[in-house]
């Protein structure tokens, strides 16, 4: 019988994982289709908002959250707020 190995979680940024759902909720207004200007999202405001609400995040983490949130909202997947 083959031995089943445990699934290893490769995500290691605990701080980012802890605030991700809250950050997505803070960014919701910038990615909802009803709030776009001429079909364009408000990415520049999303970056600024994250920097203000989560100053402990690095620039790379802010980029990751904005990019991931944009992709989730584009696919109709809204993360649950905690």
Short mmCIF file of N, CA and C in Angstrom, two decimals:
data_model
loop_
_atom_site.label_atom_id
_atom_site.label_comp_id
_atom_site.label_asym_id
_atom_site.label_seq_id
_atom_site.Cartn_x
_atom_site.Cartn_y
_atom_site.Cartn_z
N UNK A 1 0.84 -1.16 0.00
CA UNK A 1 0.00 0.00 0.00
C UNK A 1 0.90 1.24 0.00
N UNK A 2 0.67 2.20 -0.92
CA UNK A 2 1.52 3.40 -0.96
C UNK A 2 1.28 4.30 0.24
N UNK A 3 2.37 4.88 0.69
CA UNK A 3 2.28 5.77 1.84
C UNK A 3 1.83 7.16 1.36
N UNK A 4 0.88 7.74 2.03
CA UNK A 4 0.35 9.06 1.66
C UNK A 4 1.12 10.11 2.46
N UNK A 5 1.75 11.02 1.72
CA UNK A 5 2.51 12.07 2.40
C UNK A 5 1.58 13.24 2.70
N UNK A 6 1.82 13.93 3.81
CA UNK A 6 0.97 15.08 4.17
C UNK A 6 1.16 16.22 3.18
N UNK A 7 0.11 16.99 3.01
CA UNK A 7 0.17 18.15 2.12
C UNK A 7 0.96 19.25 2.83
N UNK A 8 1.94 19.78 2.14
CA UNK A 8 2.78 20.83 2.70
C UNK A 8 2.30 22.17 2.16
N UNK A 9 2.01 23.09 3.05
CA UNK A 9 1.57 24.43 2.66
C UNK A 9 2.80 25.27 2.36
N UNK A 10 2.91 25.71 1.11
CA UNK A 10 4.10 26.47 0.69
C UNK A 10 3.99 27.94 1.04
N UNK A 11 2.80 28.39 1.40
CA UNK A 11 2.63 29.80 1.74
C UNK A 11 3.22 30.03 3.12
N UNK A 12 4.16 30.95 3.20
CA UNK A 12 4.87 31.11 4.46
C UNK A 12 4.74 32.51 5.07
N UNK A 13 4.08 33.43 4.39
CA UNK A 13 3.97 34.79 4.91
C UNK A 13 2.75 34.86 5.85
N UNK A 14 2.98 34.55 7.10
CA UNK A 14 1.92 34.47 8.09
C UNK A 14 1.24 35.83 8.28
N UNK A 15 2.02 36.90 8.30
CA UNK A 15 1.47 38.24 8.50
C UNK A 15 0.50 38.60 7.39
N UNK A 16 0.87 38.33 6.15
CA UNK A 16 0.01 38.64 5.01
C UNK A 16 -1.25 37.78 5.03
N UNK A 17 -1.11 36.52 5.36
CA UNK A 17 -2.27 35.64 5.43
C UNK A 17 -3.24 36.10 6.51
N UNK A 18 -2.72 36.66 7.59
CA UNK A 18 -3.57 37.08 8.70
C UNK A 18 -4.45 38.27 8.33
N UNK A 19 -3.98 39.15 7.46
CA UNK A 19 -4.74 40.36 7.12
C UNK A 19 -5.39 40.29 5.74
N UNK A 20 -5.20 39.19 5.02
CA UNK A 20 -5.66 39.13 3.63
C UNK A 20 -7.16 39.36 3.48
N UNK A 21 -7.98 38.69 4.26
CA UNK A 21 -9.44 38.84 4.13
C UNK A 21 -9.87 40.27 4.45
N UNK A 22 -9.28 40.86 5.48
CA UNK A 22 -9.61 42.25 5.82
C UNK A 22 -9.15 43.21 4.72
N UNK A 23 -7.99 42.94 4.16
CA UNK A 23 -7.47 43.78 3.09
C UNK A 23 -8.36 43.69 1.85
N UNK A 24 -8.81 42.49 1.52
CA UNK A 24 -9.72 42.33 0.38
C UNK A 24 -11.01 43.09 0.60
N UNK A 25 -11.50 43.05 1.81
CA UNK A 25 -12.74 43.79 2.10
C UNK A 25 -12.52 45.29 1.99
N UNK A 26 -11.36 45.78 2.42
CA UNK A 26 -11.04 47.20 2.29
C UNK A 26 -10.92 47.62 0.83
N UNK A 27 -10.52 46.68 -0.04
CA UNK A 27 -10.34 46.98 -1.46
C UNK A 27 -11.60 46.75 -2.30
N UNK A 28 -12.61 46.17 -1.70
CA UNK A 28 -13.84 45.85 -2.44
C UNK A 28 -14.37 47.03 -3.26
N UNK A 29 -14.47 48.23 -2.72
CA UNK A 29 -15.04 49.34 -3.52
C UNK A 29 -14.22 49.67 -4.77
N UNK A 30 -12.95 49.37 -4.75
CA UNK A 30 -12.09 49.73 -5.90
C UNK A 30 -12.20 48.75 -7.05
N UNK A 31 -12.73 47.56 -6.79
CA UNK A 31 -12.79 46.54 -7.83
C UNK A 31 -14.21 46.13 -8.21
N UNK A 32 -15.22 46.67 -7.54
CA UNK A 32 -16.59 46.37 -7.94
C UNK A 32 -16.87 47.05 -9.27
N UNK A 33 -17.54 46.34 -10.16
CA UNK A 33 -17.76 46.86 -11.51
C UNK A 33 -18.58 48.15 -11.52
N UNK A 34 -19.43 48.35 -10.53
CA UNK A 34 -20.25 49.57 -10.48
C UNK A 34 -19.43 50.81 -10.15
N UNK A 35 -18.24 50.63 -9.63
CA UNK A 35 -17.41 51.76 -9.20
C UNK A 35 -16.27 52.07 -10.16
N UNK A 36 -16.34 51.62 -11.39
CA UNK A 36 -15.26 51.85 -12.34
C UNK A 36 -15.50 53.13 -13.14
N UNK A 37 -14.41 53.75 -13.54
CA UNK A 37 -14.47 54.93 -14.40
C UNK A 37 -14.13 54.51 -15.81
N UNK A 38 -15.06 54.58 -16.70
CA UNK A 38 -14.80 54.22 -18.09
C UNK A 38 -14.26 52.81 -18.26
N UNK A 39 -14.73 51.88 -17.43
CA UNK A 39 -14.27 50.50 -17.52
C UNK A 39 -12.93 50.24 -16.86
N UNK A 40 -12.35 51.25 -16.23
CA UNK A 40 -11.05 51.09 -15.57
C UNK A 40 -11.23 51.03 -14.06
N UNK A 41 -10.47 50.17 -13.41
CA UNK A 41 -10.55 50.07 -11.96
C UNK A 41 -9.75 51.19 -11.31
N UNK A 42 -9.80 51.23 -10.03
CA UNK A 42 -9.13 52.27 -9.24
C UNK A 42 -7.89 51.69 -8.55
N UNK A 43 -7.03 51.02 -9.31
CA UNK A 43 -5.86 50.38 -8.72
C UNK A 43 -5.00 51.34 -7.92
N UNK A 44 -4.77 52.53 -8.44
CA UNK A 44 -3.89 53.48 -7.75
C UNK A 44 -4.44 53.84 -6.37
N UNK A 45 -5.76 53.93 -6.26
CA UNK A 45 -6.36 54.21 -4.95
C UNK A 45 -6.30 52.98 -4.05
N UNK A 46 -6.35 51.81 -4.64
CA UNK A 46 -6.26 50.57 -3.86
C UNK A 46 -4.90 50.47 -3.17
N UNK A 47 -3.83 50.79 -3.90
CA UNK A 47 -2.49 50.75 -3.31
C UNK A 47 -2.40 51.73 -2.14
N UNK A 48 -2.90 52.93 -2.34
CA UNK A 48 -2.85 53.95 -1.30
C UNK A 48 -3.65 53.53 -0.07
N UNK A 49 -4.82 52.97 -0.29
CA UNK A 49 -5.66 52.53 0.82
C UNK A 49 -4.98 51.44 1.65
N UNK A 50 -4.37 50.49 0.98
CA UNK A 50 -3.68 49.43 1.73
C UNK A 50 -2.52 49.98 2.54
N UNK A 51 -1.77 50.90 1.97
CA UNK A 51 -0.65 51.51 2.71
C UNK A 51 -1.15 52.23 3.96
N UNK A 52 -2.32 52.87 3.85
CA UNK A 52 -2.87 53.60 5.00
C UNK A 52 -3.45 52.66 6.05
N UNK A 53 -4.16 51.63 5.63
CA UNK A 53 -4.81 50.71 6.57
C UNK A 53 -3.88 49.65 7.14
N UNK A 54 -2.87 49.27 6.37
CA UNK A 54 -1.96 48.22 6.79
C UNK A 54 -0.51 48.67 6.58
N UNK A 55 -0.04 49.64 7.37
CA UNK A 55 1.32 50.18 7.17
C UNK A 55 2.42 49.15 7.41
N UNK A 56 2.10 48.06 8.09
CA UNK A 56 3.10 47.04 8.37
C UNK A 56 3.43 46.18 7.15
N UNK A 57 2.60 46.26 6.10
CA UNK A 57 2.85 45.47 4.89
C UNK A 57 3.94 46.12 4.04
N UNK A 58 4.80 45.30 3.49
CA UNK A 58 5.84 45.80 2.59
C UNK A 58 5.22 46.17 1.24
N UNK A 59 5.96 46.86 0.42
CA UNK A 59 5.47 47.22 -0.91
C UNK A 59 5.16 45.99 -1.73
N UNK A 60 5.97 44.95 -1.58
CA UNK A 60 5.73 43.70 -2.30
C UNK A 60 4.44 43.05 -1.83
N UNK A 61 4.18 43.05 -0.52
CA UNK A 61 2.95 42.48 0.00
C UNK A 61 1.73 43.25 -0.49
N UNK A 62 1.84 44.57 -0.54
CA UNK A 62 0.74 45.40 -1.03
C UNK A 62 0.45 45.05 -2.49
N UNK A 63 1.48 44.91 -3.29
CA UNK A 63 1.31 44.54 -4.69
C UNK A 63 0.62 43.18 -4.81
N UNK A 64 1.05 42.22 -4.00
CA UNK A 64 0.46 40.88 -4.03
C UNK A 64 -1.01 40.93 -3.67
N UNK A 65 -1.37 41.67 -2.63
CA UNK A 65 -2.77 41.75 -2.21
C UNK A 65 -3.62 42.41 -3.28
N UNK A 66 -3.15 43.51 -3.86
CA UNK A 66 -3.93 44.20 -4.90
C UNK A 66 -4.10 43.31 -6.12
N UNK A 67 -3.04 42.67 -6.56
CA UNK A 67 -3.11 41.81 -7.75
C UNK A 67 -4.04 40.62 -7.50
N UNK A 68 -3.94 40.01 -6.33
CA UNK A 68 -4.78 38.86 -6.01
C UNK A 68 -6.23 39.27 -5.86
N UNK A 69 -6.47 40.41 -5.21
CA UNK A 69 -7.84 40.88 -5.04
C UNK A 69 -8.47 41.21 -6.38
N UNK A 70 -7.72 41.86 -7.26
CA UNK A 70 -8.22 42.17 -8.60
C UNK A 70 -8.63 40.89 -9.32
N UNK A 71 -7.79 39.87 -9.22
CA UNK A 71 -8.07 38.60 -9.89
C UNK A 71 -9.29 37.90 -9.28
N UNK A 72 -9.40 37.93 -7.97
CA UNK A 72 -10.56 37.30 -7.31
C UNK A 72 -11.86 37.99 -7.71
N UNK A 73 -11.87 39.30 -7.69
CA UNK A 73 -13.09 40.03 -8.04
C UNK A 73 -13.43 39.86 -9.51
N UNK A 74 -12.43 39.79 -10.38
CA UNK A 74 -12.67 39.59 -11.80
C UNK A 74 -13.31 38.23 -12.07
N UNK A 75 -12.99 37.25 -11.23
CA UNK A 75 -13.54 35.91 -11.38
C UNK A 75 -14.80 35.70 -10.56
N UNK A 76 -15.28 36.74 -9.89
CA UNK A 76 -16.49 36.64 -9.09
C UNK A 76 -16.33 35.91 -7.79
N UNK A 77 -15.12 35.80 -7.29
CA UNK A 77 -14.85 35.12 -6.03
C UNK A 77 -14.51 36.15 -4.97
N UNK A 78 -15.41 36.32 -4.01
CA UNK A 78 -15.22 37.32 -2.97
C UNK A 78 -14.80 36.63 -1.69
N UNK A 79 -13.61 36.91 -1.19
CA UNK A 79 -13.19 36.28 0.07
C UNK A 79 -14.05 36.73 1.24
N UNK A 80 -14.30 35.85 2.16
CA UNK A 80 -15.11 36.16 3.32
C UNK A 80 -14.30 36.98 4.32
N UNK A 81 -14.89 38.05 4.81
CA UNK A 81 -14.22 38.87 5.84
C UNK A 81 -14.24 38.11 7.15
N UNK A 82 -13.22 38.32 7.95
CA UNK A 82 -13.14 37.64 9.26
C UNK A 82 -13.61 38.54 10.36
#
